[in-house]
Coordinates of C-alpha atoms and ligand atoms in Angstrom, one line a residue:
M17 CA 108.6 116.4 89.9
V18 CA 111.7 114.3 89.4
V19 CA 114.5 114.6 92.1
G20 CA 117.9 113.2 91.9
P21 CA 119.3 110.9 91.0
S22 CA 120.9 110.7 94.5
V23 CA 124.1 108.6 94.0
F24 CA 125.6 106.7 96.9
P25 CA 129.0 105.0 97.2
D26 CA 127.4 101.6 97.9
L27 CA 124.1 99.8 98.7
N28 CA 124.6 100.2 102.4
S29 CA 124.8 103.9 102.3
L30 CA 121.8 104.0 99.8
V31 CA 119.7 101.9 102.2
A32 CA 120.7 104.0 105.2
S33 CA 119.5 107.1 103.4
A34 CA 116.3 105.4 102.2
A35 CA 115.5 104.3 105.8
E36 CA 115.9 107.8 107.1
Q37 CA 113.5 109.0 104.4
V38 CA 111.0 106.3 105.2
V39 CA 111.0 107.4 108.9
T40 CA 110.6 111.1 107.9
L41 CA 107.8 110.4 105.5
A42 CA 106.0 108.1 107.9
G43 CA 106.1 110.6 110.7
A44 CA 104.8 113.4 108.4
A45 CA 102.0 111.3 107.0
I46 CA 100.8 110.0 110.4
A47 CA 101.0 113.5 111.8
A48 CA 99.0 114.9 108.9
R49 CA 96.5 112.2 108.2
G50 CA 96.8 109.6 110.9
R51 CA 98.2 106.9 108.7
F52 CA 101.2 106.1 106.4
A53 CA 100.4 104.0 103.3
I54 CA 103.6 102.5 101.8
G55 CA 103.9 100.2 98.8
L56 CA 106.8 97.8 99.0
S57 CA 108.9 96.5 96.2
G58 CA 109.9 93.0 95.6
G59 CA 113.3 91.7 94.4
S60 CA 116.6 91.6 96.3
T61 CA 117.6 95.3 96.4
P62 CA 115.1 96.4 99.1
C63 CA 115.9 93.4 101.4
P64 CA 118.6 95.3 103.4
L65 CA 116.3 98.3 103.6
Y66 CA 113.5 96.2 105.2
E67 CA 116.0 94.6 107.5
L68 CA 117.3 98.0 108.6
L69 CA 113.8 99.3 109.2
A70 CA 113.1 96.3 111.4
S71 CA 116.3 96.8 113.4
P72 CA 116.3 98.5 116.9
A73 CA 117.9 101.6 115.4
F74 CA 114.9 102.3 113.2
A75 CA 111.9 100.2 114.3
S76 CA 111.2 102.3 117.3
R77 CA 111.2 105.5 115.2
I78 CA 108.0 104.5 113.2
D79 CA 104.5 104.3 114.6
W80 CA 103.8 100.9 113.0
T81 CA 100.2 100.8 114.4
N82 CA 99.4 103.5 111.9
V83 CA 101.3 102.1 108.9
H84 CA 99.5 100.3 106.1
V85 CA 101.6 98.1 103.8
F86 CA 100.8 97.3 100.2
W87 CA 102.9 95.9 97.3
G88 CA 103.7 97.4 93.9
D89 CA 103.7 93.9 92.4
E90 CA 103.6 90.2 93.2
R91 CA 104.5 86.9 91.7
C92 CA 101.6 84.5 91.0
V93 CA 102.6 82.1 93.7
P94 CA 101.3 81.3 97.2
P95 CA 102.3 83.7 100.1
D96 CA 104.7 81.1 101.5
H97 CA 106.5 80.4 98.2
P98 CA 110.2 81.3 98.0
D99 CA 109.5 83.7 95.1
S100 CA 106.7 85.6 96.9
N101 CA 107.4 89.3 97.5
Y102 CA 105.0 89.1 100.4
R103 CA 107.1 86.3 102.0
M104 CA 110.3 88.3 101.5
A105 CA 108.8 91.4 103.2
R106 CA 107.4 89.2 106.0
E107 CA 110.7 87.5 106.7
T108 CA 112.8 90.8 106.6
L109 CA 110.3 93.3 108.1
L110 CA 106.7 92.4 108.8
D111 CA 107.4 89.6 111.3
H112 CA 109.7 92.0 113.3
V113 CA 107.6 95.1 113.8
P114 CA 104.3 95.6 115.6
L115 CA 102.2 96.0 112.5
P116 CA 98.6 95.1 113.0
P117 CA 97.7 92.1 110.7
D118 CA 94.8 94.1 109.2
N119 CA 97.3 96.7 108.0
I120 CA 98.9 94.2 105.7
H121 CA 97.3 94.4 102.2
R122 CA 98.9 91.8 100.1
L123 CA 98.3 90.8 96.5
A124 CA 96.8 87.3 96.5
G125 CA 99.3 85.5 94.3
E126 CA 97.7 82.2 95.0
L127 CA 94.5 83.2 93.1
D128 CA 93.8 83.2 89.4
P129 CA 95.7 86.2 88.2
A130 CA 92.7 88.1 86.8
T131 CA 90.8 87.5 90.0
A132 CA 93.6 88.6 92.2
A133 CA 94.1 91.8 90.2
A134 CA 90.4 92.6 90.3
D135 CA 90.2 91.9 94.0
Y136 CA 93.3 94.2 94.7
E137 CA 91.9 96.9 92.5
A138 CA 88.6 96.9 94.5
H139 CA 90.6 96.8 97.8
L140 CA 92.7 99.8 96.7
R141 CA 89.6 101.8 95.6
A142 CA 88.0 101.1 98.9
F143 CA 91.1 102.0 101.0
F144 CA 91.9 105.1 99.1
A145 CA 88.3 106.1 98.5
G146 CA 88.9 109.6 99.8
D147 CA 91.7 110.4 97.3
G148 CA 89.6 110.6 94.1
E149 CA 89.8 108.6 90.9
A150 CA 93.3 109.4 89.8
G151 CA 94.7 106.4 91.7
P152 CA 95.8 105.1 95.1
R153 CA 97.7 108.0 96.7
F154 CA 100.4 106.0 98.5
D155 CA 102.4 108.2 100.8
L156 CA 105.5 106.3 99.6
L157 CA 105.9 103.8 96.8
L158 CA 109.2 101.8 96.9
L159 CA 110.1 100.5 93.5
G160 CA 113.1 98.8 92.0
M161 CA 114.3 98.5 88.4
G162 CA 115.5 95.4 86.5
D163 CA 118.4 95.3 84.1
D164 CA 115.9 95.4 81.3
A165 CA 114.5 98.6 82.8
H166 CA 111.3 97.0 84.1
T167 CA 109.7 98.4 87.3
A168 CA 107.1 96.7 89.4
S169 CA 106.0 94.0 87.0
L170 CA 105.8 96.3 84.0
F171 CA 108.2 94.5 81.7
P172 CA 109.2 95.6 78.2
G173 CA 106.6 94.9 75.6
T174 CA 103.9 93.7 78.1
A175 CA 100.2 94.6 78.0
A176 CA 99.9 96.3 81.4
L177 CA 102.3 99.0 80.2
G178 CA 99.4 100.4 78.2
E179 CA 96.8 100.3 80.9
T180 CA 95.3 103.8 81.5
E181 CA 92.2 103.1 83.6
R182 CA 92.7 100.1 86.0
W183 CA 94.9 100.4 89.0
A184 CA 96.0 96.7 89.2
A185 CA 96.5 94.2 86.4
A186 CA 97.5 90.6 85.7
N187 CA 100.4 90.9 83.3
Y188 CA 101.7 88.0 81.3
V189 CA 105.5 88.2 80.9
E190 CA 106.7 86.2 78.0
K191 CA 110.4 86.3 78.9
L192 CA 109.5 84.7 82.3
D193 CA 106.8 82.5 80.9
A194 CA 104.8 83.6 83.9
W195 CA 101.9 85.8 85.0
R196 CA 102.6 88.7 87.4
L197 CA 100.4 91.0 89.4
T198 CA 101.3 94.6 89.1
L199 CA 100.1 98.2 89.8
T200 CA 99.6 99.9 86.5
P201 CA 101.1 103.2 85.3
P202 CA 98.1 105.3 86.6
A203 CA 98.4 103.7 90.0
L204 CA 102.1 104.1 90.2
N205 CA 101.9 107.8 89.2
A206 CA 99.2 108.6 91.7
A207 CA 101.7 108.2 94.6
A208 CA 102.8 111.3 96.6
E209 CA 106.4 109.9 96.6
I210 CA 108.0 107.2 94.5
M211 CA 111.5 106.1 95.6
V212 CA 113.3 103.8 93.1
L213 CA 116.2 101.9 94.5
V214 CA 118.8 100.8 91.9
S215 CA 122.0 99.0 92.8
G216 CA 124.8 97.2 90.9
A217 CA 126.7 97.3 87.7
S218 CA 124.2 95.1 85.9
K219 CA 121.7 98.1 86.1
A220 CA 124.1 100.7 84.6
D221 CA 123.0 100.4 81.0
A222 CA 119.3 100.3 81.8
F223 CA 119.6 103.2 84.2
H224 CA 121.4 105.3 81.6
A225 CA 118.8 104.4 78.9
V226 CA 115.9 105.3 81.2
L227 CA 117.4 108.7 82.1
S228 CA 119.3 109.6 78.9
G229 CA 118.0 107.3 76.2
P230 CA 115.2 107.9 73.7
T231 CA 111.7 108.0 75.3
D232 CA 110.4 104.6 74.6
I233 CA 108.3 103.3 77.5
N234 CA 107.6 100.0 75.8
R235 CA 111.3 99.4 75.7
Y236 CA 112.3 101.1 78.9
P237 CA 109.3 100.7 81.2
A238 CA 110.8 102.6 84.1
Q239 CA 110.4 105.8 82.0
V240 CA 106.7 105.6 82.7
L241 CA 107.3 106.8 86.3
N242 CA 106.1 110.4 86.4
P243 CA 104.0 111.2 89.4
N244 CA 100.9 113.3 88.6
N245 CA 101.2 115.3 91.8
G246 CA 104.1 113.9 93.6
R247 CA 107.9 113.4 93.6
L248 CA 110.0 110.7 92.0
R249 CA 113.4 110.1 93.6
W250 CA 116.1 107.8 92.2
L251 CA 118.4 106.4 94.8
V252 CA 121.3 104.7 93.0
D253 CA 124.7 103.4 93.9
S254 CA 127.8 104.4 92.1
E255 CA 128.0 101.1 90.1
A256 CA 124.5 101.5 88.7
A257 CA 125.1 105.2 88.1
D258 CA 128.4 104.6 86.3
R259 CA 127.3 105.4 82.8
V260 CA 125.1 108.3 83.8
L261 CA 128.1 109.9 85.7
G262 CA 130.8 108.8 83.3
Ligands
LIG17 C1 109.9 91.9 91.6 C2 110.1 93.4 91.8 C3 110.9 93.9 90.6 C4 112.2 94.3 91.1 C5 113.2 94.4 90.0 C6 114.6 94.6 90.5 O1 108.8 91.4 91.9 O2 110.9 91.3 91.2 O3 109.1 94.1 92.2 O4 110.3 95.0 89.9 O5 112.2 95.6 91.8 O6 113.2 93.2 89.3 O7 115.0 93.5 91.3 P1 116.3 93.4 92.1 O8 116.2 94.4 93.2 O9 116.4 92.0 92.6 O10 117.4 93.7 91.1

């Protein structure tokens, strides 16, 4: 089920709404199953969301001892590297909330990409063992979208876009001349809730193409998002939504 897009005047109001939704989803998941499994996005857009969740106004509203944090993708760098999605989340959120260290499930960007992907896959299959073979049923998966319509590290024209069995993959991205670690389409679409945060004028063309353009997942990877038994919500600011609204 696709909801939205929810359009906000600016990134601050988008992030405030996203934070409230995280609190609500966390409370419901913990009440129902004793835990909240969230997949974090990298990039810059989610930074203010993570900082807000770590602030006094929100941090006390989440039972962090029952939260488990994963990532939708990671760069192939060590965890203390400036480009590391894990480092960004640690600095903006994880170091500021009482999350047990064992509840942090990072992708090992410091390892050989294929090994890191295989290790993560095995870890996901163990953690989500009770949820069947469809994929890791995250209670919430936070994603972003690039100005080329990539999401996680599923970039246009890359091999992992075509993965139908594995849950995690090492994906060579020619335009970056770099390997990335990413959840695959089946893993992304196994989530109970996907929330895609999109902000800024630079995303307007890609967002319009993803929602209104021809279906071409290889060209517009974010079109792959279609939860099997869950909800997809687009949270977009007015600049990024300009062409869709115009
Ligand atoms: C990453 C992210 C990536 C990100 C988009 C948007 O590792 O970079 O996971 O998919 O969400 O590139 O990035 P911005 O939010 O910085 O525009």
